[in-house]
PDB file of C-alpha atoms in Angstrom:
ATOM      1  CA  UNK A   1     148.333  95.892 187.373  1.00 69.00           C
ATOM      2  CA  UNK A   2     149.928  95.240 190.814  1.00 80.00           C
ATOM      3  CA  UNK A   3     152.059  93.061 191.257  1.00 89.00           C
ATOM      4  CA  UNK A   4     153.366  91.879 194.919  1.00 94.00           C
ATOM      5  CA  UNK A   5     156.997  90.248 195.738  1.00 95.00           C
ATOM      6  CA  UNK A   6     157.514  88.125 198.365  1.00 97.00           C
ATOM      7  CA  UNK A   7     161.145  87.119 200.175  1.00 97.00           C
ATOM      8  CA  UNK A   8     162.550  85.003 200.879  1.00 97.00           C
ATOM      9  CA  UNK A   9     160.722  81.210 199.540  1.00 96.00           C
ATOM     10  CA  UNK A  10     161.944  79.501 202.446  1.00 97.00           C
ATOM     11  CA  UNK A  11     162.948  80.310 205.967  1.00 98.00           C
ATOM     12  CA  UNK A  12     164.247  78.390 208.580  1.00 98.00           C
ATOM     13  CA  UNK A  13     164.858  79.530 212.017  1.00 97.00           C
ATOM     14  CA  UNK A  14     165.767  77.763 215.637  1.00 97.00           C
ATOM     15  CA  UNK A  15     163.091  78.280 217.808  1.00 97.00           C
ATOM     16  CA  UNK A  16     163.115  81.325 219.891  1.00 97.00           C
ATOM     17  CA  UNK A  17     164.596  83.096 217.271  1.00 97.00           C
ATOM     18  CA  UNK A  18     163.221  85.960 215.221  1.00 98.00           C
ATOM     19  CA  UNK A  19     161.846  85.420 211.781  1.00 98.00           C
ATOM     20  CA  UNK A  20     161.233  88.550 208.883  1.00 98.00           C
ATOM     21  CA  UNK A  21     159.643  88.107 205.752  1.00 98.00           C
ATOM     22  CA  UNK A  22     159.597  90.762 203.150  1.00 98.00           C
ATOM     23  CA  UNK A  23     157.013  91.751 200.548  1.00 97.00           C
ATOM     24  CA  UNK A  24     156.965  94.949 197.658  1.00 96.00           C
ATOM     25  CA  UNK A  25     153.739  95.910 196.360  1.00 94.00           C
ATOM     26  CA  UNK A  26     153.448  98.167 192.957  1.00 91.00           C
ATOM     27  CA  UNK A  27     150.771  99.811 193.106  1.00 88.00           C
ATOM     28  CA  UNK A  28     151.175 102.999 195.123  1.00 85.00           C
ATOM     29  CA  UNK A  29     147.464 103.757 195.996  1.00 85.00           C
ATOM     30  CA  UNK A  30     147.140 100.167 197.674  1.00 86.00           C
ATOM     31  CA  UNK A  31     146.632 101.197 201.325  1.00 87.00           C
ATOM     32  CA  UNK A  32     145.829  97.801 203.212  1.00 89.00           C
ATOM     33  CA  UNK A  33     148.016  95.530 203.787  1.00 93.00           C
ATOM     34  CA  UNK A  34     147.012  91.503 205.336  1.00 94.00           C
ATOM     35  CA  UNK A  35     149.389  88.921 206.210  1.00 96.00           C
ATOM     36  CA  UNK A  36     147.859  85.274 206.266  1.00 95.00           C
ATOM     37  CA  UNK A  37     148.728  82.272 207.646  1.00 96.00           C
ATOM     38  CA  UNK A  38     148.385  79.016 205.725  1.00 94.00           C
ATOM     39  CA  UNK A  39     148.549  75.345 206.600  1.00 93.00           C
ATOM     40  CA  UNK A  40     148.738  72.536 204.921  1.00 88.00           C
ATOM     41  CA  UNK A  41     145.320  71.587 202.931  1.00 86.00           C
ATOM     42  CA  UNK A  42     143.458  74.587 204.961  1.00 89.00           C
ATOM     43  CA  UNK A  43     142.987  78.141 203.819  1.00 90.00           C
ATOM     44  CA  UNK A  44     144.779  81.193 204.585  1.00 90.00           C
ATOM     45  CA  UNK A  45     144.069  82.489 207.918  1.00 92.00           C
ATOM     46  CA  UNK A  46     144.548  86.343 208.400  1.00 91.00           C
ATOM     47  CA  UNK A  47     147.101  86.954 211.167  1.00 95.00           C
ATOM     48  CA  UNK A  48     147.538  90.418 210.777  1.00 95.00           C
ATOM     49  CA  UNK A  49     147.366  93.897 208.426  1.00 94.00           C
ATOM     50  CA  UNK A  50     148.056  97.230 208.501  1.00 93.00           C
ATOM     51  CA  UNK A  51     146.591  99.951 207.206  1.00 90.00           C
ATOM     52  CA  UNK A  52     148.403 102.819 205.317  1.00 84.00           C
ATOM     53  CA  UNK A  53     148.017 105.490 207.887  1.00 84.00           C
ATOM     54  CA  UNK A  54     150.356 103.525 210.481  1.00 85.00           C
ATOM     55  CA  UNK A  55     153.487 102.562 209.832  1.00 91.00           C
ATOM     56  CA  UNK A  56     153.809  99.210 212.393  1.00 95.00           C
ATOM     57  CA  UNK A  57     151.188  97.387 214.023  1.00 95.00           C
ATOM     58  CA  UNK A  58     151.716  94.808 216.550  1.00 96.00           C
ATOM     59  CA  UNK A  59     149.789  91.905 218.043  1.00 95.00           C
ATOM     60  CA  UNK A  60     151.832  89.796 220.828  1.00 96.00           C
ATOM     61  CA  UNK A  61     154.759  88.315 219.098  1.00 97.00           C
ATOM     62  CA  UNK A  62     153.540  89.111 215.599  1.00 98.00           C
ATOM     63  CA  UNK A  63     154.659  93.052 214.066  1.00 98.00           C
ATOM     64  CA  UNK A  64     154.052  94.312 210.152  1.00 98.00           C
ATOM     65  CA  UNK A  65     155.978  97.478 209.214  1.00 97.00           C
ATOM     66  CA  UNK A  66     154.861  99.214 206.395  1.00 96.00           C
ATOM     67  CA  UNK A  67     156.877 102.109 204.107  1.00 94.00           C
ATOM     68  CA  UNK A  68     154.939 103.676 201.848  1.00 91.00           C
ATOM     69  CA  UNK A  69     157.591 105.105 199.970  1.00 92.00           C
ATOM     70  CA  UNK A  70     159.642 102.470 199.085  1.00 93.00           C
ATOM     71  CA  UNK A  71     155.956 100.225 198.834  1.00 93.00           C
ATOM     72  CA  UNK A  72     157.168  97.276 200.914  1.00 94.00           C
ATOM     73  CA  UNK A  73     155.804  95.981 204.027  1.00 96.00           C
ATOM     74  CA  UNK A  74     157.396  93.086 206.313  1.00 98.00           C
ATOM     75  CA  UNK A  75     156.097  90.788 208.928  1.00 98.00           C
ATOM     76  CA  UNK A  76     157.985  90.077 212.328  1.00 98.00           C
ATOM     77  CA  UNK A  77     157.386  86.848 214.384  1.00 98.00           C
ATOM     78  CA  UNK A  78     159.280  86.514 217.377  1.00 97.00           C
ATOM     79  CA  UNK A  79     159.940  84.094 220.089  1.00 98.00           C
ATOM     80  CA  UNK A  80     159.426  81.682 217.580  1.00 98.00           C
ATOM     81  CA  UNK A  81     157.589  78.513 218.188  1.00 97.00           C
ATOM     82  CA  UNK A  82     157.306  75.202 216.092  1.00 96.00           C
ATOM     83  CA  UNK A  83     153.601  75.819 215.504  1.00 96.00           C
ATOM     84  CA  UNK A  84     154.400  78.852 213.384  1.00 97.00           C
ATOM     85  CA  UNK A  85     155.981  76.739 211.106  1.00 97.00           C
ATOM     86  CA  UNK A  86     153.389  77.081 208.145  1.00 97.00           C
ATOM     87  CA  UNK A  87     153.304  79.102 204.095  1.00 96.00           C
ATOM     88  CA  UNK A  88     152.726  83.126 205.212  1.00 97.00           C
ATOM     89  CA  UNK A  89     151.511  85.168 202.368  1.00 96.00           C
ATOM     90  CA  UNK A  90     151.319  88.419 201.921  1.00 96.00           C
ATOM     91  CA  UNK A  91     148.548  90.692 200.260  1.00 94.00           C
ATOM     92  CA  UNK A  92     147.936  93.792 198.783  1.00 91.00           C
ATOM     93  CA  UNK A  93     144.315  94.859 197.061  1.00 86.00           C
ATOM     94  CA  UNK A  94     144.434  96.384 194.059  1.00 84.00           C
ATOM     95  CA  UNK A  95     143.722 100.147 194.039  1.00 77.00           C
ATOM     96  CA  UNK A  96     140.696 100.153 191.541  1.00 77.00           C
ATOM     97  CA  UNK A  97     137.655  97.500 190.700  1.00 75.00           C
ATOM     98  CA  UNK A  98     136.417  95.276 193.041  1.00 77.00           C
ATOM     99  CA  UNK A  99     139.869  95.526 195.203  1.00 80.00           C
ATOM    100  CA  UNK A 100     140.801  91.797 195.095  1.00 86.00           C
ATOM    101  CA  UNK A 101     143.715  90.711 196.263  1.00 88.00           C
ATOM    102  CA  UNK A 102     146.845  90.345 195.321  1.00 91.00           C
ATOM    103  CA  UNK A 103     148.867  87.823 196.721  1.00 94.00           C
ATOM    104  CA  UNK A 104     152.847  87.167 197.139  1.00 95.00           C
ATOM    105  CA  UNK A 105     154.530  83.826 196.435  1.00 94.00           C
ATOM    106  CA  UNK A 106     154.672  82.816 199.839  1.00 95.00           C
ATOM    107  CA  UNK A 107     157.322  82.137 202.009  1.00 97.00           C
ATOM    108  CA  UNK A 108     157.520  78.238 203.811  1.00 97.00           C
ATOM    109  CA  UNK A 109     158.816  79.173 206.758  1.00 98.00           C
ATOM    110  CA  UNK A 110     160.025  76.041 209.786  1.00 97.00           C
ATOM    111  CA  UNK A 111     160.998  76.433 213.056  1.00 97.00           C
ATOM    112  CA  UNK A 112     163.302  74.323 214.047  1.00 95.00           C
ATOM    113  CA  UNK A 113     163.093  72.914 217.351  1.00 90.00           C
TER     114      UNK A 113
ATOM    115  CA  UNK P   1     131.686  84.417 214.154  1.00 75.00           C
ATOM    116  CA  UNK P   2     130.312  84.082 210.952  1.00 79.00           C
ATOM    117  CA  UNK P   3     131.840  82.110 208.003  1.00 91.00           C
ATOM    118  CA  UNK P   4     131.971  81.798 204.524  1.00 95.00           C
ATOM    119  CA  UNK P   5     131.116  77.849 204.067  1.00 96.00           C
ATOM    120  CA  UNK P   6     131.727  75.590 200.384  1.00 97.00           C
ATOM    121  CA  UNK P   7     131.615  72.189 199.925  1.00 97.00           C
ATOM    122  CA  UNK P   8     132.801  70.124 198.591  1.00 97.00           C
ATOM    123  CA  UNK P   9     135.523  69.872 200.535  1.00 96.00           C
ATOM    124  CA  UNK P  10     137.247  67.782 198.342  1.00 97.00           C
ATOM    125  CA  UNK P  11     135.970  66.460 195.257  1.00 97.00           C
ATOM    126  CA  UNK P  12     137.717  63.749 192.725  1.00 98.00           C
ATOM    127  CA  UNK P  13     136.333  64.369 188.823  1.00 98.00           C
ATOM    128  CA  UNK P  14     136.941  62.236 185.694  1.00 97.00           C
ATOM    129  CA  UNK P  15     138.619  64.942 182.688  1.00 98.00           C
ATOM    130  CA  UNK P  16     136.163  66.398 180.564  1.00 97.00           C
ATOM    131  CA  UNK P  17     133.435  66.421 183.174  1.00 98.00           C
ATOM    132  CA  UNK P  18     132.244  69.489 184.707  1.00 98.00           C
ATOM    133  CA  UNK P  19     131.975  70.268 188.139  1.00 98.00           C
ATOM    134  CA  UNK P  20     130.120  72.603 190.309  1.00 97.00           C
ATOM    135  CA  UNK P  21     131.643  74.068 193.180  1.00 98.00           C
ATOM    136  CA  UNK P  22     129.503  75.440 196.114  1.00 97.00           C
ATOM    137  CA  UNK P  23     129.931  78.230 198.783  1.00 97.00           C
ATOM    138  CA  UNK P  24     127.496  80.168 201.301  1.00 96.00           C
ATOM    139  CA  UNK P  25     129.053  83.610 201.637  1.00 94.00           C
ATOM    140  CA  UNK P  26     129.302  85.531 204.899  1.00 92.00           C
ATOM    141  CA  UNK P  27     124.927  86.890 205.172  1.00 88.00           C
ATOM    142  CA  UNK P  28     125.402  90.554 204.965  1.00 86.00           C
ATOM    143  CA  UNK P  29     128.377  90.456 202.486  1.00 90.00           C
ATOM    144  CA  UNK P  30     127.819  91.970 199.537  1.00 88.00           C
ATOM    145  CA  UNK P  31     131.087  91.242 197.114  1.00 91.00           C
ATOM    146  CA  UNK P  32     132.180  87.122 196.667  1.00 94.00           C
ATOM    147  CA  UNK P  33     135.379  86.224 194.754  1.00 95.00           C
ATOM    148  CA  UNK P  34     137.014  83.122 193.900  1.00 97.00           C
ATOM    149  CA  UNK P  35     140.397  82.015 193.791  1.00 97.00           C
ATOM    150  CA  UNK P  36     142.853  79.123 193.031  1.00 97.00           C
ATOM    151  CA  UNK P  37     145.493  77.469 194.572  1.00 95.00           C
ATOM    152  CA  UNK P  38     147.530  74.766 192.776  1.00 95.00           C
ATOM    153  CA  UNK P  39     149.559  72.411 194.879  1.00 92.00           C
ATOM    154  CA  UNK P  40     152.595  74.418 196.238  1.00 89.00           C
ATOM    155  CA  UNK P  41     151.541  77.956 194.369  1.00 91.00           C
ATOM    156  CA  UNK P  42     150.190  81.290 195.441  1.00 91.00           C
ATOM    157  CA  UNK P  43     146.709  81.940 195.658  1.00 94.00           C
ATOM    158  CA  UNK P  44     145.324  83.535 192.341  1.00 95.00           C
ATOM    159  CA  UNK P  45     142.444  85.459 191.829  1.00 95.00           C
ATOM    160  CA  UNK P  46     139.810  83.959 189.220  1.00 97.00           C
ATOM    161  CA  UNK P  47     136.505  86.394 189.782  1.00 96.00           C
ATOM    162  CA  UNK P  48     134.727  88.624 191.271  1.00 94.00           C
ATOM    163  CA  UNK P  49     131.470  88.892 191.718  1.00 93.00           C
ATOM    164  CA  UNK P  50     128.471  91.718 192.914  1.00 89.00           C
ATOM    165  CA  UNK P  51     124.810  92.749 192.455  1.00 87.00           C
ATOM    166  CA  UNK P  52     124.481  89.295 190.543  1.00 88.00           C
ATOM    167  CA  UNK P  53     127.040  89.819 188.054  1.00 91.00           C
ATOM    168  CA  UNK P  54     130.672  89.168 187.263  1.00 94.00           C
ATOM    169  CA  UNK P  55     132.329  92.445 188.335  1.00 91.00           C
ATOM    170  CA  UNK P  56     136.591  91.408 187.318  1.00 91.00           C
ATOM    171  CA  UNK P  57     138.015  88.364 186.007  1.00 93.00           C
ATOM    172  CA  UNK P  58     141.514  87.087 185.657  1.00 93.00           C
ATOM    173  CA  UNK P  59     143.208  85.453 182.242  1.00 93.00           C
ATOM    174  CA  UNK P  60     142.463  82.050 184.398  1.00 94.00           C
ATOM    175  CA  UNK P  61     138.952  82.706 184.505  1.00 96.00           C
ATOM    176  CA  UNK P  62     137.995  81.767 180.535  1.00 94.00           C
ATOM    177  CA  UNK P  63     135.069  80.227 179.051  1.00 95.00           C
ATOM    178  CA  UNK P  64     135.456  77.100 180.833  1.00 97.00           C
ATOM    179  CA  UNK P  65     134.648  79.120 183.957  1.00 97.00           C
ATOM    180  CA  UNK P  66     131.563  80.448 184.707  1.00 97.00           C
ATOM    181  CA  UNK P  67     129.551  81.432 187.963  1.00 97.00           C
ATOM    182  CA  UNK P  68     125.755  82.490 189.401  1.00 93.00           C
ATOM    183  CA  UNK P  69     123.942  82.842 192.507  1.00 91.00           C
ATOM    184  CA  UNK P  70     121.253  80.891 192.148  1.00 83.00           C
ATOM    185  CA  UNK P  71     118.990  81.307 194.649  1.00 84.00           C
ATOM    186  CA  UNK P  72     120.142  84.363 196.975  1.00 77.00           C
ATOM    187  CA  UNK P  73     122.858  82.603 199.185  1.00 84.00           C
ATOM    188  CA  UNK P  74     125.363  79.657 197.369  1.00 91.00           C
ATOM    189  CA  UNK P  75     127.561  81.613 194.908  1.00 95.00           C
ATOM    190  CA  UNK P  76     129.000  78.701 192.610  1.00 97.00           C
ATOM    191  CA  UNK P  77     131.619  77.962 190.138  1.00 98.00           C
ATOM    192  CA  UNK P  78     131.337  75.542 187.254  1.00 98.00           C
ATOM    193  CA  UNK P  79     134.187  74.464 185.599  1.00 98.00           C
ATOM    194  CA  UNK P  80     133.159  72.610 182.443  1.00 97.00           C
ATOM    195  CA  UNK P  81     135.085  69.634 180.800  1.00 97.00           C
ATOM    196  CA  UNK P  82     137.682  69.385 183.251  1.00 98.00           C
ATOM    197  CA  UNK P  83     141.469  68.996 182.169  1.00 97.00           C
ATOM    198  CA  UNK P  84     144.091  67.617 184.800  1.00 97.00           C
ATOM    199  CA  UNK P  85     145.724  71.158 185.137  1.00 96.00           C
ATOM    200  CA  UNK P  86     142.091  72.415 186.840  1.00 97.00           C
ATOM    201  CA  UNK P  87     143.628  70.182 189.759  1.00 98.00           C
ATOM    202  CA  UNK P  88     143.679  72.781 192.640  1.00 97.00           C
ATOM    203  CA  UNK P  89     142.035  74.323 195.822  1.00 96.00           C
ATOM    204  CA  UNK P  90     139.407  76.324 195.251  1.00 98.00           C
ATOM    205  CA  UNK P  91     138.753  79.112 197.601  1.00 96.00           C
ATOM    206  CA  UNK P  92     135.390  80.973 198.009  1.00 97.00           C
ATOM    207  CA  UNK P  93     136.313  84.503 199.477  1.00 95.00           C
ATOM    208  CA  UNK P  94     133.422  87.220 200.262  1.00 92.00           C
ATOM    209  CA  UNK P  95     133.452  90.918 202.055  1.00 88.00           C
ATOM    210  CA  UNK P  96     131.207  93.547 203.523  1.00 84.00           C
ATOM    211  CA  UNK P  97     131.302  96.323 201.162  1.00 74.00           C
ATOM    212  CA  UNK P  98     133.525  97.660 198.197  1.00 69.00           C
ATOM    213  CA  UNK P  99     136.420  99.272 199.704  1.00 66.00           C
ATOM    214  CA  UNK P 100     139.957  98.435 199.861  1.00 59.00           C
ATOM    215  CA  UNK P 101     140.500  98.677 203.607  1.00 65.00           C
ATOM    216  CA  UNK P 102     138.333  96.161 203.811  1.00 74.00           C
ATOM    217  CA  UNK P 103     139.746  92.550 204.764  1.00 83.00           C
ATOM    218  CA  UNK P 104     138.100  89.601 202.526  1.00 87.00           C
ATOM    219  CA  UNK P 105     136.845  86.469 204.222  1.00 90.00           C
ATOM    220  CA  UNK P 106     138.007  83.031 202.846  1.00 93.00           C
ATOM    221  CA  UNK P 107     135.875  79.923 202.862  1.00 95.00           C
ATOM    222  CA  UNK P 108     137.891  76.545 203.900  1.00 94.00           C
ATOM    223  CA  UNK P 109     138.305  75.674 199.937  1.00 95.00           C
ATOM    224  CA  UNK P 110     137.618  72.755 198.029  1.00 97.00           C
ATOM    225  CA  UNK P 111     140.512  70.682 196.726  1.00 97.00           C
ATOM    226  CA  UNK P 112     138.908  69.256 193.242  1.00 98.00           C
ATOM    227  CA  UNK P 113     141.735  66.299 191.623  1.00 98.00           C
ATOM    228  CA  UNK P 114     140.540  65.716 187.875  1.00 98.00           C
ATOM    229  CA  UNK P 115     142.137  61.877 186.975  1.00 97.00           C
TER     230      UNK P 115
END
């Protein structure tokens, strides 16, 4: 089944700086890609995803880049502010059934200010 | 905007009771999941559900587990005799149509604490 890999647990950056977190998916006929956004005690918001006929997307200070052939796909904050400090997970559907999600371990990330 | 709604929000249960969870999907959605959360963890998948029947299930999602639509909008899950380990968010998740570019909805979860 697929499995998705998330890096790195933890992240801590000084504000204004850039942030990357990095996630592998298995299953090569997954083609959509979310990124959510989780704070403490509320549920995951969706802050971006790409689909698998683009390889970046970008939204303000917020990127995802996506290769399909080495099936990993990374999100890019910059300009980093202490209210992205939150758990960002990443997700991949699986390719057959009822395409639920998959989700990475998530990755804590704090802005220091 | 439209949202997928559950309550409880939180909910405190004694082990070995059962519990019901509720959630009002999105109105025109046609697929609901849930999932789990434990404290600190991933979110994991426990069902799926569509046309009024469980369409995928996870290992997680055993006998203890079961869920219905009642009555054409709350989608629920039951979790019967309760051990402390069912301690966890519970999120509600629902989304248009069956198709993987689709993005799935989440409710705001219910954190259930068995004592």
């Amino acid at each position: 089944g697929e499995n998705v890999e998330q890096h790195p647990s933890t992240l801590s950056v000084q504000e204004g700086d850039s942030a990357v977190i990095k996630c592998t998916y298995s299953d090569s006929a997954s083609n959509y890609f979310p990124w959510y956004k989780q704070e403490l005690g509320k549920r995951p918001q969706l802050i971006i995803d790409i689909r698998s006929n683009v390889g970046e997307k970008k939204d303000q200070r917020i990127a995802v880049t996506l290769n399909k052939t080495a099936k990993h796909f990374s999100l890019h904050i910059t300009e980093t502010q202490p209210e992205d400090s939150a758990v960002y997970f990443c997700a991949a559907p699986t390719s057959s059934g009822t395409y639920k999600y998959i989700f990475g371990t998530g990755t804590r990330l704090k802005v220091l200010a | 905007e439209p949202e997928v709604t559950q309550t409880p929000s939180h909910q405190v249960t004694q082990m070995g009771q059962e519990v019901i969870l509720r959630c009002v999907p999105i109105s025109n959605h046609l697929y609901f999941y849930w999932y789990r959360q434990i404290l600190g963890q991933k979110v994991e998948f426990l069902v799926s559900f569509y046309n009024n029947e469980i369409s995928e299930k996870s290992e997680i999602f055993d006998d203890q587990f079961s869920v219905e639509r009642p009555d054409g909008s709350n989608f629920t899950l039951k979790i019967r005799s309760t051990k402390l380990e069912d301690s966890a968010m519970y999120f509600c998740a629902s989304r248009p149509q069956l198709s993987s570019g689709n993005t799935i909805y989440f409710g705001e979860g219910s954190w259930l604490t068995v004592v």
